[in-house]
CSV table of C-alpha atoms in Angstrom, one decimal:
chain,number,residue,atom,x,y,z
A,944,MET,CA,73.7,82.9,101.2
A,945,LEU,CA,71.8,84.0,98.1
A,946,SER,CA,69.5,87.0,98.6
A,947,PRO,CA,65.9,85.8,98.7
A,948,ARG,CA,64.9,88.9,96.8
A,949,ILE,CA,65.4,88.7,93.0
A,950,PRO,CA,65.6,92.2,91.5
A,951,PRO,CA,62.9,93.2,89.1
A,952,GLU,CA,63.5,92.5,85.4
A,953,ASN,CA,62.8,96.1,84.5
A,954,PRO,CA,64.6,98.2,87.2
A,955,PRO,CA,64.3,102.0,87.4
A,956,SER,CA,66.2,103.5,84.4
A,957,LEU,CA,69.8,104.4,85.4
A,958,PRO,CA,72.6,105.1,83.0
A,959,ARG,CA,74.7,102.3,81.6
A,960,ARG,CA,77.6,104.8,81.2
A,961,LEU,CA,78.6,108.2,82.4
A,962,PRO,CA,77.0,111.1,80.4
A,963,ALA,CA,79.4,112.4,77.8
A,964,TRP,CA,79.6,115.8,79.6
A,965,ILE,CA,81.3,114.0,82.5
A,966,ALA,CA,83.2,111.3,80.7
A,967,SER,CA,84.6,113.2,77.7
A,968,ALA,CA,84.9,116.8,79.0
A,969,ARG,CA,88.4,118.3,79.1
A,970,PRO,CA,88.7,120.3,82.3
A,971,GLU,CA,90.5,123.6,82.0
A,972,THR,CA,91.0,124.3,85.7
A,973,ALA,CA,91.5,122.3,88.9
A,974,GLU,CA,88.0,123.2,89.9
A,975,ASP,CA,86.6,121.7,86.7
A,976,ALA,CA,88.5,118.5,87.3
A,977,ALA,CA,87.3,118.2,90.9
A,978,PHE,CA,83.7,118.9,89.8
A,979,LEU,CA,83.8,116.3,87.0
A,980,ALA,CA,85.3,113.7,89.3
A,981,GLY,CA,82.6,114.4,91.9
A,982,ALA,CA,79.9,114.1,89.3
A,983,GLY,CA,81.3,110.8,88.2
A,984,LEU,CA,81.4,109.4,91.7
A,985,SER,CA,77.8,110.6,92.3
A,986,ALA,CA,76.6,108.8,89.2
A,987,LEU,CA,78.4,105.7,90.3
A,988,GLN,CA,76.9,105.8,93.8
A,989,LEU,CA,73.4,105.8,92.3
A,990,VAL,CA,74.2,102.7,90.2
A,991,LEU,CA,75.8,100.8,93.1
A,992,ALA,CA,72.8,101.4,95.3
A,993,GLN,CA,70.5,99.6,92.9
A,994,PRO,CA,68.9,96.4,94.2
A,995,GLY,CA,70.6,93.4,92.8
A,996,VAL,CA,74.0,94.8,92.0
A,997,PRO,CA,76.4,92.0,93.1
A,998,LEU,CA,78.6,94.4,95.0
A,999,ALA,CA,81.1,91.7,96.3
A,1000,LEU,CA,81.6,90.6,92.7
A,1001,VAL,CA,82.1,94.2,91.5
A,1002,ARG,CA,84.7,94.8,94.2
A,1003,ASP,CA,86.5,91.5,93.4
A,1004,ARG,CA,86.7,92.3,89.7
A,1005,ARG,CA,87.9,95.8,90.5
A,1006,ALA,CA,90.5,94.3,92.8
A,1007,LEU,CA,91.7,92.4,89.7
A,1008,GLY,CA,92.0,95.7,87.8
A,1009,ALA,CA,93.9,97.3,90.6
A,1010,ALA,CA,96.3,94.3,90.9
A,1011,GLU,CA,96.9,94.4,87.1
A,1012,ALA,CA,97.6,98.1,87.3
A,1013,SER,CA,100.1,97.4,90.1
A,1014,VAL,CA,102.0,94.7,88.3
A,1015,ILE,CA,102.2,97.0,85.2
A,1016,ARG,CA,103.6,99.8,87.3
A,1017,ALA,CA,106.2,97.3,88.7
A,1018,GLY,CA,107.2,96.4,85.1
A,1019,ARG,CA,106.1,92.8,85.4
A,1020,PRO,CA,104.7,90.9,82.4
A,1021,GLU,CA,101.6,89.4,84.1
A,1022,ARG,CA,98.2,90.5,83.1
A,1023,ALA,CA,94.6,89.8,84.4
A,1024,ALA,CA,94.4,86.3,83.0
A,1025,ASP,CA,97.7,85.4,84.7
A,1026,LEU,CA,96.6,86.8,88.0
A,1027,ARG,CA,93.4,84.9,87.8
A,1028,ASP,CA,95.3,81.7,87.2
A,1029,GLU,CA,97.7,82.3,90.1
A,1030,VAL,CA,94.9,82.9,92.6
A,1031,HIS,CA,91.9,80.9,91.5
A,1032,LEU,CA,93.9,77.8,90.5
A,1033,LEU,CA,95.9,77.8,93.7
A,1034,ARG,CA,95.7,74.5,95.6
A,1035,LEU,CA,95.6,74.3,99.4
A,1036,GLY,CA,99.1,74.7,100.8
A,1037,ASP,CA,100.6,76.3,97.7
A,1038,GLN,CA,101.7,79.9,97.5
A,1039,THR,CA,101.2,82.4,94.8
A,1040,GLY,CA,104.1,84.2,93.0
A,1041,PRO,CA,104.7,87.9,93.5
A,1042,ALA,CA,102.1,89.0,91.0
A,1043,GLY,CA,99.4,86.7,92.4
A,1044,ALA,CA,100.3,88.0,95.9
A,1045,VAL,CA,99.3,91.5,94.8
A,1046,PHE,CA,95.9,90.3,93.5
A,1047,ALA,CA,95.4,88.3,96.8
A,1048,LEU,CA,96.3,91.5,98.7
A,1049,TRP,CA,93.7,93.6,96.9
A,1050,ARG,CA,91.1,90.8,97.2
A,1051,GLN,CA,91.6,90.7,101.0
A,1052,ALA,CA,91.4,94.5,101.2
A,1053,VAL,CA,87.9,94.7,99.5
A,1054,ALA,CA,86.5,91.6,101.3
A,1055,LYS,CA,85.7,93.2,104.7
A,1056,PRO,CA,84.3,96.4,106.0
A,1057,ILE,CA,86.8,99.2,106.5
A,1058,SER,CA,88.3,99.3,110.0
A,1059,VAL,CA,91.7,99.6,111.6
A,1060,GLY,CA,91.8,96.0,112.5
A,1061,ALA,CA,90.8,94.7,109.0
A,1062,LEU,CA,93.3,96.9,107.3
A,1063,HIS,CA,96.1,96.0,109.7
A,1064,ALA,CA,95.4,92.3,109.0
A,1065,VAL,CA,95.8,93.0,105.3
A,1066,LEU,CA,98.8,95.4,105.8
A,1067,PRO,CA,100.7,94.1,108.8
A,1068,GLU,CA,103.7,96.3,108.0
A,1069,ILE,CA,101.6,99.4,108.8
A,1070,ALA,CA,101.1,100.2,112.5
A,1071,PRO,CA,97.4,100.2,113.6
A,1072,THR,CA,97.9,103.7,115.2
A,1073,ASP,CA,99.1,105.0,111.8
A,1074,ILE,CA,96.1,103.4,110.0
A,1075,ALA,CA,93.7,105.0,112.5
A,1076,THR,CA,95.3,108.4,112.0
A,1077,TRP,CA,95.0,108.2,108.2
A,1078,LEU,CA,91.5,106.9,108.3
A,1079,ASP,CA,90.6,110.0,110.4
A,1080,ALA,CA,92.3,112.3,107.9
A,1081,GLY,CA,90.0,115.2,108.7
A,1082,GLN,CA,87.7,117.3,106.5
A,1083,GLY,CA,87.9,117.9,102.7
A,1084,ALA,CA,86.6,116.5,99.5
A,1085,PRO,CA,86.9,112.7,99.0
A,1086,VAL,CA,89.6,112.7,96.3
A,1087,ALA,CA,91.7,115.4,97.9
A,1088,ARG,CA,91.6,113.5,101.3
A,1089,ALA,CA,92.6,110.2,99.6
A,1090,CYS,CA,95.5,111.8,97.7
A,1091,ALA,CA,96.7,113.4,101.0
A,1092,VAL,CA,96.7,110.0,102.7
A,1093,PHE,CA,98.5,108.5,99.8
A,1094,GLU,CA,101.3,111.1,100.1
A,1095,ALA,CA,101.4,110.6,103.9
A,1096,VAL,CA,101.7,106.8,103.6
A,1097,THR,CA,104.4,106.9,100.9
A,1098,ALA,CA,106.4,109.4,102.9
A,1099,ALA,CA,106.4,107.0,105.9
A,1100,HIS,CA,106.7,103.9,103.8
A,1101,PRO,CA,108.4,104.8,100.5
A,1102,ARG,CA,108.3,101.2,99.1
A,1103,ALA,CA,104.7,100.4,100.1
A,1104,GLU,CA,102.8,101.9,97.1
A,1105,ASP,CA,100.2,99.1,97.1
A,1106,ALA,CA,99.5,99.7,100.8
A,1107,ALA,CA,99.3,103.4,100.2
A,1108,LEU,CA,96.8,102.9,97.4
A,1109,ILE,CA,94.7,100.6,99.4
A,1110,LEU,CA,94.6,103.1,102.3
A,1111,ALA,CA,93.8,105.9,99.9
A,1112,ASP,CA,90.9,104.0,98.4
A,1113,ALA,CA,89.7,103.2,101.9
A,1114,VAL,CA,89.7,106.9,102.8
A,1115,LEU,CA,88.0,107.7,99.5
A,1116,ALA,CA,85.3,105.1,100.3
A,1117,GLN,CA,84.8,106.4,103.8
A,1118,ALA,CA,84.6,110.0,102.6
A,1119,MET,CA,81.8,108.9,100.3
A,1120,GLY,CA,79.9,107.2,103.1
A,1121,ASN,CA,80.7,103.6,102.0
A,1122,LYS,CA,81.7,100.8,104.3
A,1123,MET,CA,83.8,98.8,101.9
A,1124,ILE,CA,86.7,99.6,99.6
A,1125,MET,CA,85.9,99.9,95.9
A,1126,PRO,CA,89.3,100.1,94.1
A,1127,LEU,CA,89.2,103.3,92.1
A,1128,LEU,CA,92.5,105.2,92.5
A,1129,GLY,CA,94.5,102.0,92.7
A,1130,ALA,CA,93.3,100.8,89.3
A,1131,HIS,CA,94.0,104.0,87.3
A,1132,LEU,CA,97.0,106.0,88.8
A,1133,THR,CA,100.1,105.5,86.7
A,1134,VAL,CA,103.8,105.3,87.7
A,1135,ARG,CA,104.2,108.9,86.7
A,1136,ASP,CA,101.1,109.9,88.7
A,1137,LEU,CA,102.5,108.3,91.8
A,1138,ARG,CA,105.6,110.5,91.6
A,1139,LYS,CA,103.5,113.6,91.9
A,1140,SER,CA,102.5,115.6,95.0
A,1141,GLY,CA,100.2,118.3,96.1
A,1142,ALA,CA,98.0,119.9,93.4
A,1143,ASP,CA,99.6,117.8,90.7
A,1144,LEU,CA,98.7,114.5,92.5
A,1145,ARG,CA,95.2,115.8,93.2
A,1146,GLY,CA,94.8,116.5,89.5
A,1147,ALA,CA,95.9,113.0,88.6
A,1148,GLY,CA,93.5,111.7,91.3
A,1149,TYR,CA,90.6,113.5,89.8
A,1150,ALA,CA,91.3,112.1,86.3
A,1151,ALA,CA,91.8,108.6,87.7
A,1152,VAL,CA,88.6,108.7,89.7
A,1153,ARG,CA,86.6,110.0,86.7
A,1154,LYS,CA,87.9,107.1,84.5
A,1155,ALA,CA,87.4,104.6,87.3
A,1156,ALA,CA,83.9,105.7,87.9
A,1157,ALA,CA,83.0,105.4,84.2
A,1158,GLU,CA,84.5,101.9,84.1
A,1159,THR,CA,83.0,100.7,87.3
A,1160,LEU,CA,79.5,102.0,86.4
A,1161,MET,CA,79.5,100.1,83.2
A,1162,LEU,CA,80.8,97.0,84.9
A,1163,SER,CA,78.2,97.2,87.7
A,1164,GLN,CA,75.3,97.5,85.2
A,1165,ASP,CA,76.6,94.6,83.2
A,1166,LEU,CA,77.1,92.3,86.2
A,1167,ARG,CA,73.8,93.3,87.6
A,1168,GLU,CA,72.0,92.1,84.4
A,1169,ARG,CA,74.1,88.9,84.4
A,1170,ALA,CA,73.2,88.3,88.1
A,1171,VAL,CA,69.5,88.8,87.5
A,1172,LYS,CA,69.6,86.2,84.7
A,1173,LEU,CA,71.6,83.7,86.8
A,1174,MET,CA,69.3,84.0,89.8
A,1175,ALA,CA,66.3,83.6,87.6
A,1176,ILE,CA,67.3,80.2,86.3
A,1177,THR,CA,68.7,78.9,89.6
A,1178,PRO,CA,65.4,77.4,90.8
A,1179,LYS,CA,65.3,75.4,87.5
A,1180,LEU,CA,68.6,73.7,88.0
A,1181,ARG,CA,68.5,70.2,89.5
A,1182,ALA,CA,72.0,69.7,90.7
A,1183,LYS,CA,72.5,69.5,94.4
A,1184,ARG,CA,74.3,72.4,96.1
A,1185,THR,CA,73.4,74.7,93.2
A,1186,ALA,CA,72.5,77.6,95.4
A,1187,ALA,CA,75.8,77.5,97.2
A,1188,ALA,CA,77.6,77.3,93.8
A,1189,VAL,CA,75.6,80.2,92.4
A,1190,ASP,CA,76.5,82.2,95.5
A,1191,LEU,CA,80.2,81.9,94.6
A,1192,PHE,CA,79.5,83.1,91.0
A,1193,LEU,CA,77.8,86.2,92.5
A,1194,THR,CA,80.8,87.0,94.8
A,1195,ARG,CA,84.0,85.9,93.0
A,1196,ASP,CA,85.6,87.2,89.8
A,1197,ALA,CA,86.4,83.6,88.7
A,1198,VAL,CA,85.4,80.1,89.9
A,1199,SER,CA,87.3,76.9,89.3
A,1200,PRO,CA,84.9,73.9,89.2
A,1201,SER,CA,87.6,71.5,90.3
A,1202,LEU,CA,88.8,73.6,93.2
A,1203,ALA,CA,86.2,76.2,94.4
A,1204,LEU,CA,83.0,74.1,93.7
A,1205,THR,CA,84.4,70.9,95.2
A,1206,GLY,CA,85.7,72.8,98.3
A,1207,PRO,CA,84.1,73.2,101.7
A,1208,GLU,CA,81.8,76.1,100.6
A,1209,VAL,CA,80.0,74.1,98.0
A,1210,ARG,CA,81.1,70.4,98.3
A,1211,MET,CA,80.1,69.2,94.9
A,1212,SER,CA,81.7,66.2,93.2
A,1213,ASP,CA,84.2,67.1,90.5
A,1214,ARG,CA,81.9,65.7,87.8
A,1215,ALA,CA,78.8,67.6,89.1
A,1216,ALA,CA,80.8,70.8,89.3
A,1217,ARG,CA,82.0,70.5,85.7
A,1218,ARG,CA,78.5,69.6,84.5
A,1219,LEU,CA,77.0,72.6,86.3
A,1220,CYS,CA,79.5,75.0,84.8
A,1221,ASP,CA,78.9,73.6,81.3
A,1222,ARG,CA,75.1,73.9,81.8
A,1223,LEU,CA,75.4,77.5,83.0
A,1224,VAL,CA,77.5,78.4,79.9
A,1225,GLU,CA,75.0,76.7,77.7
A,1226,LEU,CA,72.2,78.8,79.3
A,1227,LYS,CA,74.4,81.9,78.6
A,1228,VAL,CA,74.4,83.1,82.3
A,1229,VAL,CA,78.0,82.3,83.0
A,1230,ARG,CA,81.1,82.6,80.8
A,1231,GLU,CA,84.3,80.5,80.5
A,1232,LEU,CA,87.0,83.0,81.2
A,1233,SER,CA,90.3,81.2,80.4
A,1234,GLY,CA,89.8,80.1,76.8
A,1235,ARG,CA,91.4,76.8,77.6
A,1236,ASP,CA,90.2,73.2,77.3
A,1237,THR,CA,91.6,72.3,80.7
A,1238,PHE,CA,92.0,74.1,84.1
A,1239,ARG,CA,89.1,76.3,83.1
A,1240,LEU,CA,87.7,79.2,85.0
A,1241,TYR,CA,84.2,80.5,85.0
A,1242,GLY,CA,82.5,83.7,86.0
A,1243,LEU,CA,79.8,86.2,85.2
């Protein structure tokens, strides 16, 4: 359901991007790298705590970034637009290809609060007892703990890098006091990074988290502004089921009018769904994401 509270048009001033001293600094020591990563995460936490940030949408879009990074590491040709098509144009009863399955995996991982049961449902190949052990990985700074868990998972399951990254991001989120996964490490560690261990892996983790924090902070501020505009015009729209449709735009990276808006969550007619999307684009509160004349996808 839509939040009844629309955020103020002029919220407290928070940065749209990381300060240059965090984003552009070149750390000379491991301690510098750890400090800068922590500063980036702290700034991101402040932005994510703002009223009106569409957190589910931010997580879903970051899941797309993590999935794209995964298929790049695997040497596959698909990119974000291809992944969107595979998942958001999927009809009931059809199955995604390998790349779409990776996006679906990350979307499932970020959709529910972190728990042993939720993670085992997403990663059935990992025993619940092992997940519980890794989630309770002990003391230490968030990035260091997450990197240690990544090493432990890949040691036990050498071919399960996506699972290891999901669990590492889960541990990172928990260490920061968050209940949901926000893909950070999974979106920015490279193939070369994943072959590292110990201090070298932690160094790669610090760099990846700092980059991810900068990217996610900007994304969150942008989506927050777009969400404010969308919710402000919603009462003026006359189409039936508009509130349910808007709720999808506030939680999903992309929406297909002919599939998502006509489905059980919204139940619009195909014609009404297309007209609503065209109207939202005309009002400049929603964008057409595919660049096509048919099989279009829309999102904030």
